[in-house]
Amino acid sequence: MQIGRLHIITDFWFQQRYSHAELASMAISGGADTIQFRQKHGSTRHLLEEAQKTADLCREAGIPLIVNDRIDVALAIEANGIHLGQEDFPLAVARRLLGKEVIIGATATTLGQARKAQDEGASYVGFGPVYATSSKANPAAVKGIDILSQVCHGVDIPVIAIAGIKTDRVSEVMSAGAHGVAVMTAVSLADDPVSAVRDLAERLRES
Amino acid sequence: MQIGRLHIITDFWFQQRYSHAELASMAISGGADTIQFRQKHGSTRHLLEEAQKTADLCREAGIPLIVNDRIDVALAIEANGIHLGQEDFPLAVARRLLGKEVIIGATATTLGQARKAQDEGASYVGFGPVYATSSKANPAAVKGIDILSQVCHGVDIPVIAIAGIKTDRVSEVMSAGAHGVAVMTAVSLADDPVSAVRDLAERLRES
C-alpha cells in the first residue's frame, strides 16, 4: 500500500473531545487518504485498543494506517506502516523488525537528515517544521518553503510537509515539490474537523 | 533461559544517579540472577540504547534480562523476556509477537488474575503489592503474606513477590511459597545498592 497526499495525524494530547477512531472516521469522511496514529503517553493497553479501532476503520476505507513510534503496536495490529521521529527507533532496527513491505516514514528537519533517511531505507520523509506550530514542546526552527523545496528536490522518496499546514498554505507547499501534507491540530482542534479536512482535500486536488 | 529468584528492576524515574546499565551492573555484582528493565517514560531511542547496554551486561553474566512492557524494545535487543502489567499488552498478543521461547511475566494483584495469566500462557506471575510501597502512583491495596500464600499455592507457575520487599521480609515471603522476589527502589535508592542486593541474596540463600 502506498501513502497518500493528505495525512491526518490523530491526537489525544491536545484534545480529548474525540478518540483516535472518531478523529480518523471524521478525517476519512472529509477525504483523508492516510491516517497516522500518534500517542506518546498513556498505557500500552489503551494505545493498542485505540489503534486497533483506528486500523479497522482505515482497512474498511482502503487507506493506509501509519503508527507513530510504537513498532510493537504496529506489529500487533498489522498496521501498514510506522512513522519514526529522530528520537524513536533507528530506521535499520525498524526495517529489521517490520520487514520489507511495511511503509516506514522518517521525520527530518534538515536536508541531511532527509538524505540519511532515504539511504537507510525510509519509504517517505516527513519534513518540517515548514511553518510555526504550537503542537511541539520544543519545535525545531521553522524551515520555510525554500528549504522544503531543496529537500523535495534533494531526495527521491516522497516528502510530506508537516507543521503549521493550513488550507491557504497547501498550494505553496505543493508547488515546492511536496508529495503531500500532514496535519494534526488544524484538524483535531477545528470547530468542525470534517470540514477542515474537506477544505484541505479540495486544495490538494487543485494543486 | 529460566527466571531466577532475585529480580532487580532497574529504575530511571525515582532516581537518576545511576543509569539502567549501572544499576544492572551493581545488581549483578551483588548477586542478582534476573534483571528487569523498566522505563515508562522518555524517548524510544533512549530506551533502546539503555536496554541494549543492560542486555549486554546480562548476557555476559549469563542471567536473563526481562523488559517491562515494551515488546518492540524486547524484540530489538533480543531480550530473554517481557514483563506485562495489567495495562500493558494482553498476554496472547505478546505471545504471538514474541514466540514460544520467550519468558513472559505477568503482574497479578489477585488470585483470579494470577490464574488467568497462567491459563493465557504466562511463564511466571509477579504478585503484589505484598507490602506497602512508595513506588507506584496508584498502588493496588496491599495483599499481605496470607494472600501471597494462597496465590503461590493456587498456580503452578513461579510466583515472584513484589512491592515493599526488604531484607527482613525475604524469609516470610519465601516461606509463603514464593519462587523469588522482585525489588526496585529498595536497591535503586539504597545508599549502597551492591550491599542492598548482597543482603537480599544472602537471605534468599538462607530461605
GROMACS .gro file of C-alpha atoms in nm:
model
  414
    1MET     CA    1   0.000   0.000   0.000
    2GLN     CA    2   0.121   0.350  -0.087
    3ILE     CA    3   0.097   0.661   0.126
    4GLY     CA    4  -0.146   0.927   0.016
    5ARG     CA    5  -0.122   1.304  -0.005
    6LEU     CA    6  -0.337   1.405   0.290
    7HIS     CA    7  -0.214   1.256   0.615
    8ILE     CA    8  -0.425   1.328   0.920
    9ILE     CA    9  -0.248   1.264   1.248
   10THR     CA   10  -0.480   1.158   1.528
   11ASP     CA   11  -0.417   1.329   1.856
   12PHE     CA   12  -0.524   1.255   2.211
   13TRP     CA   13  -0.298   1.506   2.383
   14PHE     CA   14  -0.411   1.848   2.265
   15GLN     CA   15  -0.771   1.739   2.274
   16GLN     CA   16  -0.978   1.460   2.425
   17ARG     CA   17  -1.309   1.559   2.266
   18TYR     CA   18  -1.260   1.283   2.014
   19SER     CA   19  -1.095   0.944   2.037
   20HIS     CA   20  -0.840   0.841   1.776
   21ALA     CA   21  -1.104   0.636   1.596
   22GLU     CA   22  -1.351   0.925   1.597
   23LEU     CA   23  -1.089   1.158   1.452
   24ALA     CA   24  -0.992   0.900   1.192
   25SER     CA   25  -1.355   0.849   1.100
   26MET     CA   26  -1.408   1.224   1.051
   27ALA     CA   27  -1.082   1.254   0.859
   28ILE     CA   28  -1.188   0.974   0.623
   29SER     CA   29  -1.527   1.139   0.573
   30GLY     CA   30  -1.350   1.461   0.481
   31GLY     CA   31  -1.124   1.293   0.227
   32ALA     CA   32  -0.804   1.199   0.413
   33ASP     CA   33  -0.614   0.925   0.233
   34THR     CA   34  -0.364   0.836   0.508
   35ILE     CA   35  -0.406   0.823   0.885
   36GLN     CA   36  -0.120   0.846   1.130
   37PHE     CA   37  -0.196   0.721   1.479
   38ARG     CA   38   0.005   0.918   1.730
   39GLN     CA   39   0.001   0.885   2.106
   40LYS     CA   40   0.311   0.937   2.312
   41HIS     CA   41   0.155   0.888   2.655
   42GLY     CA   42  -0.081   0.658   2.838
   43SER     CA   43  -0.089   0.284   2.886
   44THR     CA   44   0.002   0.037   2.615
   45ARG     CA   45  -0.333  -0.136   2.661
   46HIS     CA   46  -0.521   0.186   2.582
   47LEU     CA   47  -0.292   0.255   2.289
   48LEU     CA   48  -0.346  -0.090   2.147
   49GLU     CA   49  -0.725  -0.082   2.176
   50GLU     CA   50  -0.748   0.262   2.019
   51ALA     CA   51  -0.503   0.175   1.743
   52GLN     CA   52  -0.698  -0.142   1.663
   53LYS     CA   53  -1.023   0.052   1.622
   54THR     CA   54  -0.848   0.306   1.403
   55ALA     CA   55  -0.689   0.032   1.192
   56ASP     CA   56  -1.029  -0.130   1.136
   57LEU     CA   57  -1.168   0.199   1.004
   58CYS     CA   58  -0.872   0.253   0.773
   59ARG     CA   59  -0.894  -0.101   0.639
   60GLU     CA   60  -1.261  -0.054   0.565
   61ALA     CA   61  -1.184   0.273   0.385
   62GLY     CA   62  -0.894   0.114   0.196
   63ILE     CA   63  -0.637   0.367   0.314
   64PRO     CA   64  -0.310   0.311   0.500
   65LEU     CA   65  -0.270   0.345   0.874
   66ILE     CA   66   0.072   0.454   0.993
   67VAL     CA   67   0.154   0.415   1.363
   68ASN     CA   68   0.382   0.672   1.519
   69ASP     CA   69   0.686   0.535   1.705
   70ARG     CA   70   0.541   0.215   1.855
   71ILE     CA   71   0.661  -0.078   1.649
   72ASP     CA   72   0.505  -0.325   1.892
   73VAL     CA   73   0.163  -0.169   1.843
   74ALA     CA   74   0.215  -0.160   1.465
   75LEU     CA   75   0.305  -0.532   1.467
   76ALA     CA   76   0.012  -0.623   1.691
   77ILE     CA   77  -0.249  -0.455   1.470
   78GLU     CA   78  -0.068  -0.525   1.142
   79ALA     CA   79  -0.053  -0.158   1.055
   80ASN     CA   80   0.056  -0.059   0.706
   81GLY     CA   81   0.342   0.147   0.834
   82ILE     CA   82   0.533   0.322   1.108
   83HIS     CA   83   0.645   0.680   1.140
   84LEU     CA   84   0.972   0.738   1.325
   85GLY     CA   85   1.096   1.062   1.474
   86GLN     CA   86   1.463   1.128   1.535
   87GLU     CA   87   1.419   1.008   1.895
   88ASP     CA   88   1.231   0.690   1.803
   89PHE     CA   89   1.372   0.361   1.672
   90PRO     CA   90   1.662   0.382   1.425
   91LEU     CA   91   1.541   0.302   1.073
   92ALA     CA   92   1.757  -0.007   1.038
   93VAL     CA   93   1.612  -0.163   1.352
   94ALA     CA   94   1.259  -0.081   1.242
   95ARG     CA   95   1.317  -0.233   0.898
   96ARG     CA   96   1.458  -0.549   1.055
   97LEU     CA   97   1.159  -0.590   1.286
   98LEU     CA   98   0.889  -0.493   1.036
   99GLY     CA   99   1.015  -0.644   0.712
  100LYS     CA  100   1.045  -0.505   0.362
  101GLU     CA  101   0.680  -0.444   0.280
  102VAL     CA  102   0.588  -0.211   0.563
  103ILE     CA  103   0.589   0.164   0.499
  104ILE     CA  104   0.849   0.339   0.713
  105GLY     CA  105   0.833   0.715   0.737
  106ALA     CA  106   1.101   0.925   0.899
  107THR     CA  107   1.092   1.277   1.035
  108ALA     CA  108   1.365   1.505   0.900
  109THR     CA  109   1.432   1.865   0.992
  110THR     CA  110   1.726   1.912   0.753
  111LEU     CA  111   1.820   1.801   0.401
  112GLY     CA  112   2.099   1.593   0.555
  113GLN     CA  113   1.854   1.401   0.774
  114ALA     CA  114   1.623   1.350   0.477
  115ARG     CA  115   1.905   1.205   0.264
  116LYS     CA  116   2.020   0.986   0.552
  117ALA     CA  117   1.665   0.856   0.597
  118GLN     CA  118   1.646   0.776   0.226
  119ASP     CA  119   1.981   0.596   0.239
  120GLU     CA  120   1.865   0.394   0.540
  121GLY     CA  121   1.555   0.274   0.359
  122ALA     CA  122   1.278   0.515   0.457
  123SER     CA  123   0.969   0.494   0.237
  124TYR     CA  124   0.897   0.866   0.279
  125VAL     CA  125   1.017   1.166   0.473
  126GLY     CA  126   0.805   1.389   0.694
  127PHE     CA  127   0.978   1.723   0.664
  128GLY     CA  128   0.924   2.020   0.892
  129PRO     CA  129   0.852   2.233   1.068
  130VAL     CA  130   0.764   2.416   0.747
  131TYR     CA  131   0.573   2.680   0.943
  132ALA     CA  132   0.541   2.765   1.311
  133THR     CA  133   0.336   2.519   1.513
  134SER     CA  134   0.202   2.512   1.865
  135SER     CA  135   0.193   2.134   1.881
  136LYS     CA  136   0.552   2.057   1.976
  137ALA     CA  137   0.701   2.142   2.315
  138ASN     CA  138   1.045   2.211   2.168
  139PRO     CA  139   0.998   2.255   1.796
  140ALA     CA  140   1.298   2.279   1.566
  141ALA     CA  141   1.348   2.617   1.395
  142VAL     CA  142   1.090   2.686   1.124
  143LYS     CA  143   1.234   2.595   0.782
  144GLY     CA  144   1.002   2.770   0.539
  145ILE     CA  145   0.920   2.699   0.178
  146ASP     CA  146   1.268   2.740   0.027
  147ILE     CA  147   1.425   2.471   0.240
  148LEU     CA  148   1.122   2.249   0.187
  149SER     CA  149   1.182   2.289  -0.186
  150GLN     CA  150   1.551   2.196  -0.150
  151VAL     CA  151   1.456   1.881   0.040
  152CYS     CA  152   1.186   1.783  -0.210
  153HIS     CA  153   1.438   1.814  -0.491
  154GLY     CA  154   1.721   1.661  -0.289
  155VAL     CA  155   1.566   1.318  -0.227
  156ASP     CA  156   1.386   1.067  -0.446
  157ILE     CA  157   1.133   0.945  -0.191
  158PRO     CA  158   0.807   1.132  -0.127
  159VAL     CA  159   0.825   1.430   0.107
  160ILE     CA  160   0.529   1.504   0.332
  161ALA     CA  161   0.529   1.859   0.465
  162ILE     CA  162   0.442   1.898   0.830
  163ALA     CA  163   0.380   2.168   1.090
  164GLY     CA  164   0.158   2.468   1.063
  165ILE     CA  165  -0.006   2.347   0.739
  166LYS     CA  166  -0.337   2.526   0.687
  167THR     CA  167  -0.568   2.535   0.387
  168ASP     CA  168  -0.426   2.857   0.246
  169ARG     CA  169  -0.071   2.718   0.259
  170VAL     CA  170  -0.137   2.394   0.072
  171SER     CA  171  -0.075   2.533  -0.273
  172GLU     CA  172   0.268   2.680  -0.198
  173VAL     CA  173   0.373   2.362  -0.018
  174MET     CA  174   0.273   2.151  -0.316
  175SER     CA  175   0.437   2.393  -0.558
  176ALA     CA  176   0.760   2.346  -0.365
  177GLY     CA  177   0.753   1.980  -0.466
  178ALA     CA  178   0.593   1.811  -0.167
  179HIS     CA  179   0.412   1.482  -0.225
  180GLY     CA  180   0.154   1.579   0.035
  181VAL     CA  181   0.089   1.726   0.377
  182ALA     CA  182   0.045   1.600   0.731
  183VAL     CA  183  -0.192   1.782   0.963
  184MET     CA  184  -0.271   1.733   1.329
  185THR     CA  185  -0.415   2.016   1.540
  186ALA     CA  186  -0.551   2.215   1.243
  187VAL     CA  187  -0.797   1.927   1.222
  188SER     CA  188  -0.821   1.789   1.575
  189LEU     CA  189  -0.879   2.134   1.726
  190ALA     CA  190  -1.101   2.265   1.444
  191ASP     CA  191  -1.462   2.351   1.528
  192ASP     CA  192  -1.562   2.115   1.251
  193PRO     CA  193  -1.290   1.858   1.178
  194VAL     CA  194  -1.473   1.709   0.879
  195SER     CA  195  -1.493   2.048   0.707
  196ALA     CA  196  -1.132   2.122   0.791
  197VAL     CA  197  -1.023   1.800   0.619
  198ARG     CA  198  -1.258   1.859   0.327
  199ASP     CA  199  -1.107   2.205   0.268
  200LEU     CA  200  -0.754   2.063   0.277
  201ALA     CA  201  -0.851   1.783   0.039
  202GLU     CA  202  -1.005   2.030  -0.204
  203ARG     CA  203  -0.695   2.247  -0.208
  204LEU     CA  204  -0.480   1.940  -0.266
  205ARG     CA  205  -0.693   1.840  -0.564
  206GLU     CA  206  -0.649   2.191  -0.708
  207SER     CA  207  -0.272   2.191  -0.655
  208MET     CA  208   1.660  -1.947   2.997
  209GLN     CA  209   1.481  -1.964   3.332
  210ILE     CA  210   1.400  -1.678   3.564
  211GLY     CA  211   1.593  -1.658   3.886
  212ARG     CA  212   1.490  -1.584   4.243
  213LEU     CA  213   1.627  -1.233   4.285
  214HIS     CA  214   1.488  -0.993   4.026
  215ILE     CA  215   1.626  -0.642   4.038
  216ILE     CA  216   1.416  -0.388   3.850
  217THR     CA  217   1.616  -0.103   3.705
  218ASP     CA  218   1.465   0.237   3.757
  219PHE     CA  219   1.524   0.575   3.599
  220TRP     CA  220   1.224   0.752   3.747
  221PHE     CA  221   1.277   0.755   4.122
  222GLN     CA  222   1.645   0.815   4.076
  223GLN     CA  223   1.881   0.928   3.802
  224ARG     CA  224   2.204   0.877   3.997
  225TYR     CA  225   2.261   0.558   3.805
  226SER     CA  226   2.173   0.454   3.452
  227HIS     CA  227   1.991   0.126   3.392
  228ALA     CA  228   2.321  -0.037   3.297
  229GLU     CA  229   2.494   0.092   3.609
  230LEU     CA  230   2.215  -0.041   3.828
  231ALA     CA  231   2.220  -0.374   3.647
  232SER     CA  232   2.596  -0.394   3.688
  233MET     CA  233   2.573  -0.330   4.063
  234ALA     CA  234   2.284  -0.575   4.094
  235ILE     CA  235   2.484  -0.845   3.920
  236SER     CA  236   2.784  -0.776   4.147
  237GLY     CA  237   2.557  -0.816   4.447
  238GLY     CA  238   2.418  -1.149   4.328
  239ALA     CA  239   2.100  -1.068   4.131
  240ASP     CA  240   2.007  -1.352   3.897
  241THR     CA  241   1.743  -1.171   3.689
  242ILE     CA  242   1.725  -0.810   3.571
  243GLN     CA  243   1.404  -0.638   3.471
  244PHE     CA  244   1.448  -0.325   3.262
  245ARG     CA  245   1.169  -0.082   3.339
  246GLN     CA  246   1.120   0.264   3.196
  247LYS     CA  247   0.776   0.404   3.134
  248HIS     CA  248   0.880   0.747   3.011
  249GLY     CA  249   1.128   0.911   2.780
  250SER     CA  250   1.211   0.861   2.415
  251THR     CA  251   1.221   0.522   2.249
  252ARG     CA  252   1.574   0.594   2.128
  253HIS     CA  253   1.696   0.644   2.485
  254LEU     CA  254   1.509   0.334   2.599
  255LEU     CA  255   1.660   0.125   2.325
  256GLU     CA  256   2.017   0.237   2.386
  257GLU     CA  257   1.991   0.183   2.761
  258ALA     CA  258   1.819  -0.153   2.720
  259GLN     CA  259   2.089  -0.268   2.478
  260LYS     CA  260   2.368  -0.183   2.726
  261THR     CA  261   2.178  -0.362   3.002
  262ALA     CA  262   2.120  -0.667   2.782
  263ASP     CA  263   2.492  -0.687   2.703
  264LEU     CA  264   2.576  -0.695   3.075
  265CYS     CA  265   2.317  -0.964   3.145
  266ARG     CA  266   2.437  -1.177   2.856
  267GLU     CA  267   2.793  -1.153   2.984
  268ALA     CA  268   2.675  -1.253   3.332
  269GLY     CA  269   2.463  -1.537   3.192
  270ILE     CA  270   2.140  -1.416   3.352
  271PRO     CA  271   1.808  -1.328   3.189
  272LEU     CA  272   1.701  -0.976   3.102
  273ILE     CA  273   1.329  -0.911   3.113
  274VAL     CA  274   1.197  -0.591   2.952
  275ASN     CA  275   0.895  -0.427   3.110
  276ASP     CA  276   0.604  -0.354   2.875
  277ARG     CA  277   0.789  -0.264   2.554
  278ILE     CA  278   0.771  -0.561   2.319
  279ASP     CA  279   0.936  -0.363   2.041
  280VAL     CA  280   1.239  -0.293   2.258
  281ALA     CA  281   1.248  -0.657   2.371
  282LEU     CA  282   1.244  -0.772   2.007
  283ALA     CA  283   1.508  -0.521   1.902
  284ILE     CA  284   1.759  -0.628   2.167
  285GLU     CA  285   1.654  -0.994   2.171
  286ALA     CA  286   1.573  -0.984   2.540
  287ASN     CA  287   1.503  -1.311   2.720
  288GLY     CA  288   1.161  -1.198   2.827
  289ILE     CA  289   0.896  -0.937   2.878
  290HIS     CA  290   0.703  -0.838   3.187
  291LEU     CA  291   0.346  -0.722   3.133
  292GLY     CA  292   0.131  -0.524   3.374
  293GLN     CA  293  -0.246  -0.530   3.357
  294GLU     CA  294  -0.236  -0.212   3.145
  295ASP     CA  295   0.028  -0.340   2.905
  296PHE     CA  296  -0.013  -0.580   2.611
  297PRO     CA  297  -0.255  -0.870   2.656
  298LEU     CA  298  -0.064  -1.197   2.707
  299ALA     CA  299  -0.198  -1.358   2.390
  300VAL     CA  300  -0.076  -1.069   2.174
  301ALA     CA  301   0.263  -1.075   2.341
  302ARG     CA  302   0.297  -1.450   2.292
  303ARG     CA  303   0.204  -1.417   1.924
  304LEU     CA  304   0.464  -1.144   1.866
  305LEU     CA  305   0.743  -1.295   2.076
  306GLY     CA  306   0.710  -1.667   2.011
  307LYS     CA  307   0.708  -1.968   2.242
  308GLU     CA  308   1.058  -1.949   2.384
  309VAL     CA  309   1.049  -1.601   2.532
  310ILE     CA  310   0.976  -1.562   2.904
  311ILE     CA  311   0.652  -1.373   2.961
  312GLY     CA  312   0.581  -1.249   3.310
  313ALA     CA  313   0.250  -1.101   3.415
  314THR     CA  314   0.159  -0.880   3.707
  315ALA     CA  315  -0.132  -1.006   3.916
  316THR     CA  316  -0.290  -0.840   4.216
  317THR     CA  317  -0.545  -1.117   4.284
  318LEU     CA  318  -0.553  -1.496   4.269
  319GLY     CA  319  -0.801  -1.468   3.982
  320GLN     CA  320  -0.559  -1.260   3.777
  321ALA     CA  321  -0.275  -1.500   3.856
  322ARG     CA  322  -0.480  -1.800   3.738
  323LYS     CA  323  -0.590  -1.613   3.426
  324ALA     CA  324  -0.228  -1.527   3.348
  325GLN     CA  325  -0.130  -1.892   3.388
  326ASP     CA  326  -0.416  -2.001   3.160
  327GLU     CA  327  -0.308  -1.747   2.899
  328GLY     CA  328   0.046  -1.880   2.892
  329ALA     CA  329   0.243  -1.664   3.133
  330SER     CA  330   0.581  -1.807   3.231
  331TYR     CA  331   0.561  -1.655   3.578
  332VAL     CA  332   0.349  -1.420   3.783
  333GLY     CA  333   0.467  -1.109   3.961
  334PHE     CA  334   0.233  -1.086   4.256
  335GLY     CA  335   0.180  -0.783   4.473
  336PRO     CA  336   0.172  -0.545   4.632
  337VAL     CA  337   0.271  -0.779   4.915
  338TYR     CA  338   0.364  -0.483   5.135
  339ALA     CA  339   0.315  -0.108   5.109
  340THR     CA  340   0.533   0.062   4.850
  341SER     CA  341   0.605   0.421   4.759
  342SER     CA  342   0.696   0.339   4.400
  343LYS     CA  343   0.351   0.330   4.241
  344ALA     CA  344   0.133   0.638   4.194
  345ASN     CA  345  -0.189   0.441   4.247
  346PRO     CA  346  -0.092   0.112   4.405
  347ALA     CA  347  -0.347  -0.163   4.450
  348ALA     CA  348  -0.441  -0.247   4.810
  349VAL     CA  349  -0.165  -0.424   4.999
  350LYS     CA  350  -0.226  -0.801   4.994
  351GLY     CA  351  -0.004  -0.932   5.271
  352ILE     CA  352   0.151  -1.271   5.328
  353ASP     CA  353  -0.168  -1.480   5.355
  354ILE     CA  354  -0.295  -1.385   5.012
  355LEU     CA  355   0.055  -1.427   4.869
  356SER     CA  356   0.049  -1.779   5.009
  357GLN     CA  357  -0.291  -1.853   4.851
  358VAL     CA  358  -0.160  -1.736   4.513
  359CYS     CA  359   0.162  -1.936   4.542
  360HIS     CA  360  -0.042  -2.248   4.614
  361GLY     CA  361  -0.313  -2.160   4.363
  362VAL     CA  362  -0.099  -2.159   4.047
  363ASP     CA  363   0.165  -2.391   3.907
  364ILE     CA  364   0.393  -2.127   3.756
  365PRO     CA  365   0.656  -1.947   3.967
  366VAL     CA  366   0.534  -1.653   4.173
  367ILE     CA  367   0.765  -1.356   4.223
  368ALA     CA  368   0.666  -1.140   4.517
  369ILE     CA  369   0.681  -0.767   4.457
  370ALA     CA  370   0.637  -0.438   4.642
  371GLY     CA  371   0.790  -0.335   4.968
  372ILE     CA  372   1.025  -0.636   4.979
  373LYS     CA  373   1.314  -0.566   5.217
  374THR     CA  374   1.582  -0.793   5.355
  375ASP     CA  375   1.397  -0.871   5.677
  376ARG     CA  376   1.086  -0.974   5.485
  377VAL     CA  377   1.251  -1.222   5.248
  378SER     CA  378   1.217  -1.523   5.472
  379GLU     CA  379   0.842  -1.488   5.531
  380VAL     CA  380   0.783  -1.426   5.161
  381MET     CA  381   0.975  -1.740   5.068
  382SER     CA  382   0.803  -1.940   5.343
  383ALA     CA  383   0.471  -1.840   5.186
  384GLY     CA  384   0.577  -2.031   4.875
  385ALA     CA  385   0.719  -1.760   4.651
  386HIS     CA  386   0.974  -1.860   4.390
  387GLY     CA  387   1.158  -1.534   4.445
  388VAL     CA  388   1.132  -1.160   4.491
  389ALA     CA  389   1.145  -0.850   4.273
  390VAL     CA  390   1.294  -0.533   4.414
  391MET     CA  391   1.321  -0.184   4.270
  392THR     CA  392   1.362   0.119   4.496
  393ALA     CA  393   1.498  -0.076   4.794
  394VAL     CA  394   1.802  -0.118   4.570
  395SER     CA  395   1.797   0.183   4.339
  396LEU     CA  396   1.752   0.428   4.627
  397ALA     CA  397   1.982   0.246   4.870
  398ASP     CA  398   2.295   0.427   4.986
  399ASP     CA  399   2.490   0.126   4.866
  400PRO     CA  400   2.297  -0.070   4.601
  401VAL     CA  401   2.555  -0.351   4.580
  402SER     CA  402   2.528  -0.418   4.956
  403ALA     CA  403   2.150  -0.399   4.940
  404VAL     CA  404   2.144  -0.669   4.671
  405ARG     CA  405   2.405  -0.877   4.854
  406ASP     CA  406   2.192  -0.873   5.171
  407LEU     CA  407   1.884  -0.980   4.976
  408ALA     CA  408   2.077  -1.257   4.800
  409GLU     CA  409   2.209  -1.386   5.132
  410ARG     CA  410   1.863  -1.401   5.285
  411LEU     CA  411   1.735  -1.583   4.979
  412ARG     CA  412   2.010  -1.842   5.012
  413GLU     CA  413   1.914  -1.893   5.377
  414SER     CA  414   1.542  -1.929   5.299
   0.00000   0.00000   0.00000
